[in-house]
Amino acid sequence: MPGLVLAAVNEEALFDLEVRLLLEAVFRRYHHDFRDYAMASVRRRVRQAMQRLDCPRVADLQHLVLHEPDAFAQTLPFFTVQVSEMFRDPAYFLALRVHVVPILRTYPSIKIWVAGCSTGEEVWSLAILLDEEGLLDRTLIYATDINPQALRAGEAATYDSNRVAGFSRNYQAAGGTGSLSDYYNSAYGRAVFDRSLRKHAVFADHSLATDAVFSEVHLVSCRNVLIYFNAGLQDRAIGLFRDALVHRGFLGLGSKESLRFGANADAFEPLVAAQKLFRKRG
């Protein structure tokens, strides 16, 4: 029995070594850096990619993605989690409406950075909220991600109609003042959000692992991204947000994310702790 346990431990250690070699190869070949992602998450996603691409070993997956860029394009979504919905965690958006919007009103122009924007649902949720508060016309939203397919989907602002009922429930719970249907048209099973929203958002490739500060902004919303990073990469990302924010700017994180014990914890103070809303210290 001890021998079986030792063999299992050695097998897991070997798998981790192969995964790290894969991540290093991806970084050198494609300049996408997943080396500081949380290992437990990476293991799971590599196994999913191996199954999808019919690769029995990590070495087979590495050979495939290094020699076939199309295979890497198929693998990339496994490393960039694309799970979102409009007005996800409605209490977060309600807290923005109550506690952040009144201060944003004091600025002649507003810049917002949605880091890890996935397929754009949070971007358009913020745009709708700001439109209802009369601030969208002076707002520019930077939406960034490392997945080109997700960026294209987000920019198109087109979603399956069967998701809209859930979007609408979230919208109402988030303090929506009208009807979500005012902001989209439905055709052929798809909901297309209004062009008047889309002209206020810019979608761009940006990596929190390798790129520099994106822009000077009043609000950074980066939710459910840091949970996939190790502590060092979390510190790097929060440092980027700190440097990007204007004096006394705002930071929103996901419900399971925290600034506690991080290198930049002292740079922020809680604004609405329950909703993971923070404000940059003066």
Tab-separated table of C-alpha atoms in Angstrom:
chain	number	residue	atom	x	y	z
A	1	MET	CA	0.000	0.000	0.000
A	2	PRO	CA	2.755	2.584	0.836
A	3	GLY	CA	4.278	1.815	-2.551
A	4	LEU	CA	0.983	2.566	-4.310
A	5	VAL	CA	0.645	5.861	-2.434
A	6	LEU	CA	4.215	6.821	-3.350
A	7	ALA	CA	3.590	5.945	-6.995
A	8	ALA	CA	0.473	8.142	-7.038
A	9	VAL	CA	2.376	11.033	-5.480
A	10	ASN	CA	5.185	10.648	-8.003
A	11	GLU	CA	2.693	10.522	-10.860
A	12	GLU	CA	1.045	13.748	-9.702
A	13	ALA	CA	4.431	15.430	-9.313
A	14	LEU	CA	5.387	14.340	-12.824
A	15	PHE	CA	2.101	15.665	-14.198
A	16	ASP	CA	2.748	19.038	-12.522
A	17	LEU	CA	6.244	19.149	-14.004
A	18	GLU	CA	4.872	18.463	-17.482
A	19	VAL	CA	2.219	21.154	-16.995
A	20	ARG	CA	4.860	23.696	-15.990
A	21	LEU	CA	6.878	22.826	-19.073
A	22	LEU	CA	3.724	23.304	-21.169
A	23	LEU	CA	3.070	26.734	-19.644
A	24	GLU	CA	6.675	27.765	-20.234
A	25	ALA	CA	6.453	26.618	-23.839
A	26	VAL	CA	3.202	28.516	-24.389
A	27	PHE	CA	4.777	31.661	-22.952
A	28	ARG	CA	7.848	31.406	-25.197
A	29	ARG	CA	5.847	30.533	-28.321
A	30	TYR	CA	2.753	32.726	-27.953
A	31	HIS	CA	3.650	35.218	-25.185
A	32	HIS	CA	0.613	34.233	-23.113
A	33	ASP	CA	1.758	33.847	-19.524
A	34	PHE	CA	-0.134	31.329	-17.392
A	35	ARG	CA	2.900	30.358	-15.302
A	36	ASP	CA	1.615	32.110	-12.185
A	37	TYR	CA	-1.946	30.864	-12.369
A	38	ALA	CA	-3.106	28.786	-9.404
A	39	MET	CA	-1.866	25.248	-9.997
A	40	ALA	CA	-5.053	23.505	-8.903
A	41	SER	CA	-7.012	25.413	-11.551
A	42	VAL	CA	-4.346	24.864	-14.211
A	43	ARG	CA	-4.291	21.096	-13.627
A	44	ARG	CA	-8.031	20.894	-14.113
A	45	ARG	CA	-7.982	22.993	-17.270
A	46	VAL	CA	-5.074	21.139	-18.840
A	47	ARG	CA	-6.914	17.851	-18.313
A	48	GLN	CA	-10.015	19.342	-19.962
A	49	ALA	CA	-7.950	20.512	-22.925
A	50	MET	CA	-6.283	17.094	-23.233
A	51	GLN	CA	-9.668	15.422	-23.336
A	52	ARG	CA	-11.093	17.884	-25.871
A	53	LEU	CA	-8.084	17.612	-28.205
A	54	ASP	CA	-7.714	13.852	-27.700
A	55	CYS	CA	-4.222	14.073	-26.190
A	56	PRO	CA	-3.429	11.171	-23.831
A	57	ARG	CA	-0.358	12.933	-22.384
A	58	VAL	CA	0.574	16.508	-21.546
A	59	ALA	CA	3.551	16.102	-23.885
A	60	ASP	CA	1.130	15.371	-26.733
A	61	LEU	CA	-0.812	18.526	-25.955
A	62	GLN	CA	2.411	20.540	-25.818
A	63	HIS	CA	3.551	19.230	-29.194
A	64	LEU	CA	0.163	20.010	-30.711
A	65	VAL	CA	-0.159	23.589	-29.471
A	66	LEU	CA	3.467	24.444	-30.300
A	67	HIS	CA	3.229	23.226	-33.891
A	68	GLU	CA	-0.384	24.080	-34.709
A	69	PRO	CA	-1.528	27.624	-33.853
A	70	ASP	CA	-5.136	26.600	-34.531
A	71	ALA	CA	-4.819	24.006	-31.780
A	72	PHE	CA	-3.525	26.669	-29.417
A	73	ALA	CA	-6.536	28.829	-30.298
A	74	GLN	CA	-8.740	25.904	-29.264
A	75	THR	CA	-6.767	25.475	-26.033
A	76	LEU	CA	-6.746	29.136	-24.984
A	77	PRO	CA	-10.385	29.218	-23.773
A	78	PHE	CA	-9.568	26.491	-21.247
A	79	PHE	CA	-7.099	28.843	-19.557
A	80	THR	CA	-9.317	31.932	-19.746
A	81	VAL	CA	-12.553	31.178	-17.958
A	82	GLN	CA	-15.469	32.634	-19.906
A	83	VAL	CA	-18.313	32.381	-17.409
A	84	SER	CA	-20.360	35.532	-16.942
A	85	GLU	CA	-23.832	37.020	-17.105
A	86	MET	CA	-25.322	40.476	-17.130
A	87	PHE	CA	-25.608	42.128	-13.712
A	88	ARG	CA	-23.993	39.094	-12.109
A	89	ASP	CA	-24.183	39.460	-8.313
A	90	PRO	CA	-26.859	42.180	-8.486
A	91	ALA	CA	-25.958	43.558	-5.046
A	92	TYR	CA	-22.579	44.594	-6.462
A	93	PHE	CA	-24.216	46.735	-9.134
A	94	LEU	CA	-26.672	48.142	-6.618
A	95	ALA	CA	-23.718	49.143	-4.417
A	96	LEU	CA	-22.098	50.852	-7.416
A	97	ARG	CA	-25.308	52.732	-8.094
A	98	VAL	CA	-25.683	53.885	-4.487
A	99	HIS	CA	-22.093	54.477	-3.373
A	100	VAL	CA	-19.946	55.069	-6.466
A	101	VAL	CA	-22.176	56.808	-9.009
A	102	PRO	CA	-22.727	59.932	-6.846
A	103	ILE	CA	-18.958	60.480	-6.776
A	104	LEU	CA	-18.526	59.719	-10.474
A	105	ARG	CA	-21.024	62.515	-11.134
A	106	THR	CA	-18.438	65.024	-9.904
A	107	TYR	CA	-16.072	64.245	-12.814
A	108	PRO	CA	-16.444	65.967	-16.209
A	109	SER	CA	-15.422	62.730	-17.927
A	110	ILE	CA	-15.242	59.158	-16.628
A	111	LYS	CA	-13.025	56.206	-17.511
A	112	ILE	CA	-13.740	52.665	-16.367
A	113	TRP	CA	-11.574	49.579	-16.817
A	114	VAL	CA	-13.219	46.145	-16.867
A	115	ALA	CA	-10.218	43.821	-16.563
A	116	GLY	CA	-10.850	40.233	-17.633
A	117	CYS	CA	-14.032	41.275	-19.419
A	118	SER	CA	-14.741	37.809	-20.862
A	119	THR	CA	-17.570	38.032	-23.405
A	120	GLY	CA	-18.680	41.495	-22.351
A	121	GLU	CA	-21.683	40.949	-20.106
A	122	GLU	CA	-20.273	43.084	-17.294
A	123	VAL	CA	-19.271	45.821	-19.728
A	124	TRP	CA	-22.799	46.214	-21.024
A	125	SER	CA	-24.251	45.965	-17.514
A	126	LEU	CA	-22.115	48.938	-16.468
A	127	ALA	CA	-23.045	50.823	-19.628
A	128	ILE	CA	-26.756	50.347	-18.920
A	129	LEU	CA	-26.352	51.389	-15.285
A	130	LEU	CA	-24.461	54.535	-16.308
A	131	ASP	CA	-27.017	55.332	-18.990
A	132	GLU	CA	-29.819	55.176	-16.436
A	133	GLU	CA	-27.812	57.483	-14.173
A	134	GLY	CA	-27.223	59.980	-16.977
A	135	LEU	CA	-23.439	59.402	-17.061
A	136	LEU	CA	-22.870	57.237	-20.131
A	137	ASP	CA	-22.408	60.132	-22.557
A	138	ARG	CA	-19.270	61.211	-20.682
A	139	THR	CA	-17.952	57.711	-20.007
A	140	LEU	CA	-15.463	55.507	-21.828
A	141	ILE	CA	-15.209	51.868	-20.777
A	142	TYR	CA	-11.999	49.969	-21.471
A	143	ALA	CA	-12.764	46.247	-21.718
A	144	THR	CA	-9.725	43.966	-21.710
A	145	ASP	CA	-9.032	40.258	-21.897
A	146	ILE	CA	-6.390	37.952	-23.368
A	147	ASN	CA	-8.821	35.786	-25.325
A	148	PRO	CA	-9.417	37.211	-28.835
A	149	GLN	CA	-12.564	35.125	-29.315
A	150	ALA	CA	-14.050	36.506	-26.096
A	151	LEU	CA	-13.159	40.067	-27.097
A	152	ARG	CA	-14.888	39.672	-30.463
A	153	ALA	CA	-17.972	38.233	-28.781
A	154	GLY	CA	-18.038	41.031	-26.228
A	155	GLU	CA	-17.702	43.733	-28.853
A	156	ALA	CA	-20.582	42.219	-30.834
A	157	ALA	CA	-22.833	42.470	-27.728
A	158	THR	CA	-24.963	39.608	-29.006
A	159	TYR	CA	-26.209	36.816	-26.725
A	160	ASP	CA	-28.543	33.841	-26.864
A	161	SER	CA	-32.108	34.946	-26.251
A	162	ASN	CA	-32.615	32.127	-23.754
A	163	ARG	CA	-30.194	33.904	-21.401
A	164	VAL	CA	-32.104	37.178	-21.403
A	165	ALA	CA	-34.679	36.201	-18.763
A	166	GLY	CA	-31.854	35.650	-16.267
A	167	PHE	CA	-30.238	38.916	-17.320
A	168	SER	CA	-33.528	40.716	-16.720
A	169	ARG	CA	-33.985	39.273	-13.229
A	170	ASN	CA	-30.476	40.380	-12.311
A	171	TYR	CA	-31.107	43.826	-13.781
A	172	GLN	CA	-34.194	44.360	-11.642
A	173	ALA	CA	-32.426	43.122	-8.505
A	174	ALA	CA	-29.556	45.510	-9.265
A	175	GLY	CA	-31.879	48.509	-9.046
A	176	GLY	CA	-32.717	48.849	-12.722
A	177	THR	CA	-35.070	51.761	-13.278
A	178	GLY	CA	-36.753	50.565	-16.473
A	179	SER	CA	-36.853	47.399	-18.543
A	180	LEU	CA	-33.800	45.615	-19.877
A	181	SER	CA	-35.707	45.139	-23.139
A	182	ASP	CA	-35.251	48.862	-23.771
A	183	TYR	CA	-31.601	48.111	-24.533
A	184	TYR	CA	-31.720	45.241	-27.014
A	185	ASN	CA	-33.488	43.863	-30.077
A	186	SER	CA	-34.262	40.175	-30.551
A	187	ALA	CA	-34.031	38.301	-33.850
A	188	TYR	CA	-33.373	34.677	-34.808
A	189	GLY	CA	-32.848	33.574	-31.226
A	190	ARG	CA	-30.290	36.261	-30.454
A	191	ALA	CA	-30.455	39.456	-28.385
A	192	VAL	CA	-28.397	42.310	-29.853
A	193	PHE	CA	-27.660	45.172	-27.487
A	194	ASP	CA	-28.051	48.722	-28.683
A	195	ARG	CA	-25.327	50.489	-30.658
A	196	SER	CA	-25.750	53.544	-28.423
A	197	LEU	CA	-24.160	51.465	-25.660
A	198	ARG	CA	-21.436	49.994	-27.826
A	199	LYS	CA	-19.953	53.320	-28.918
A	200	HIS	CA	-18.840	53.933	-25.323
A	201	ALA	CA	-16.705	50.783	-24.988
A	202	VAL	CA	-13.293	49.883	-26.384
A	203	PHE	CA	-12.272	46.219	-26.357
A	204	ALA	CA	-8.545	45.449	-26.298
A	205	ASP	CA	-6.057	42.657	-25.637
A	206	HIS	CA	-4.335	43.135	-22.277
A	207	SER	CA	-2.658	40.650	-19.943
A	208	LEU	CA	-2.546	41.210	-16.197
A	209	ALA	CA	0.432	38.834	-16.135
A	210	THR	CA	2.700	40.662	-18.590
A	211	ASP	CA	1.350	44.068	-19.653
A	212	ALA	CA	1.690	47.492	-18.056
A	213	VAL	CA	-0.901	49.874	-16.604
A	214	PHE	CA	-3.784	50.276	-19.041
A	215	SER	CA	-4.934	53.844	-18.403
A	216	GLU	CA	-5.782	56.395	-15.718
A	217	VAL	CA	-9.291	55.397	-14.671
A	218	HIS	CA	-11.921	56.194	-12.044
A	219	LEU	CA	-13.189	52.638	-11.529
A	220	VAL	CA	-11.568	49.244	-12.059
A	221	SER	CA	-13.930	46.285	-12.034
A	222	CYS	CA	-12.076	42.960	-12.057
A	223	ARG	CA	-14.316	40.241	-10.721
A	224	ASN	CA	-13.699	36.513	-10.497
A	225	VAL	CA	-10.319	36.756	-12.211
A	226	LEU	CA	-7.862	36.896	-9.308
A	227	ILE	CA	-9.125	33.587	-7.915
A	228	TYR	CA	-7.274	31.872	-10.774
A	229	PHE	CA	-3.935	33.563	-9.938
A	230	ASN	CA	-1.314	32.627	-7.390
A	231	ALA	CA	-0.404	35.162	-4.678
A	232	GLY	CA	2.422	36.755	-6.659
A	233	LEU	CA	0.300	37.341	-9.744
A	234	GLN	CA	-2.556	38.655	-7.607
A	235	ASP	CA	-0.153	41.217	-6.142
A	236	ARG	CA	0.965	42.219	-9.626
A	237	ALA	CA	-2.605	42.691	-10.833
A	238	ILE	CA	-3.675	44.707	-7.789
A	239	GLY	CA	-0.547	46.834	-8.247
A	240	LEU	CA	-1.634	47.585	-11.806
A	241	PHE	CA	-5.082	48.599	-10.587
A	242	ARG	CA	-3.569	50.810	-7.884
A	243	ASP	CA	-1.381	52.587	-10.412
A	244	ALA	CA	-4.175	52.897	-12.976
A	245	LEU	CA	-6.685	54.489	-10.603
A	246	VAL	CA	-6.995	58.215	-10.152
A	247	HIS	CA	-6.702	59.725	-6.683
A	248	ARG	CA	-9.418	58.107	-4.542
A	249	GLY	CA	-10.566	55.875	-7.393
A	250	PHE	CA	-12.658	52.723	-6.922
A	251	LEU	CA	-11.892	49.009	-7.209
A	252	GLY	CA	-14.433	46.195	-7.445
A	253	LEU	CA	-13.489	42.536	-6.960
A	254	GLY	CA	-15.353	39.233	-7.067
A	255	SER	CA	-17.275	37.841	-4.121
A	256	LYS	CA	-14.549	35.286	-3.276
A	257	GLU	CA	-11.621	37.668	-3.756
A	258	SER	CA	-9.852	39.766	-1.156
A	259	LEU	CA	-7.089	42.313	-0.662
A	260	ARG	CA	-6.187	40.932	2.767
A	261	PHE	CA	-2.596	39.811	3.238
A	262	GLY	CA	-1.623	41.067	-0.212
A	263	ALA	CA	1.258	43.425	-0.942
A	264	ASN	CA	-1.173	46.235	-1.822
A	265	ALA	CA	-3.691	45.789	0.998
A	266	ASP	CA	-2.775	49.141	2.550
A	267	ALA	CA	-3.372	50.967	-0.732
A	268	PHE	CA	-7.155	50.551	-0.436
A	269	GLU	CA	-9.884	50.975	2.131
A	270	PRO	CA	-13.237	49.150	2.164
A	271	LEU	CA	-16.160	51.086	0.733
A	272	VAL	CA	-18.818	48.361	0.791
A	273	ALA	CA	-16.995	45.376	2.250
A	274	ALA	CA	-19.819	42.906	1.683
A	275	GLN	CA	-19.758	43.615	-2.043
A	276	LYS	CA	-15.948	43.787	-2.323
A	277	LEU	CA	-15.937	47.451	-3.281
A	278	PHE	CA	-12.825	49.394	-2.275
A	279	ARG	CA	-11.497	52.920	-2.596
A	280	LYS	CA	-7.906	53.916	-3.202
A	281	ARG	CA	-6.431	55.646	-0.186
A	282	GLY	CA	-5.324	59.266	-0.496
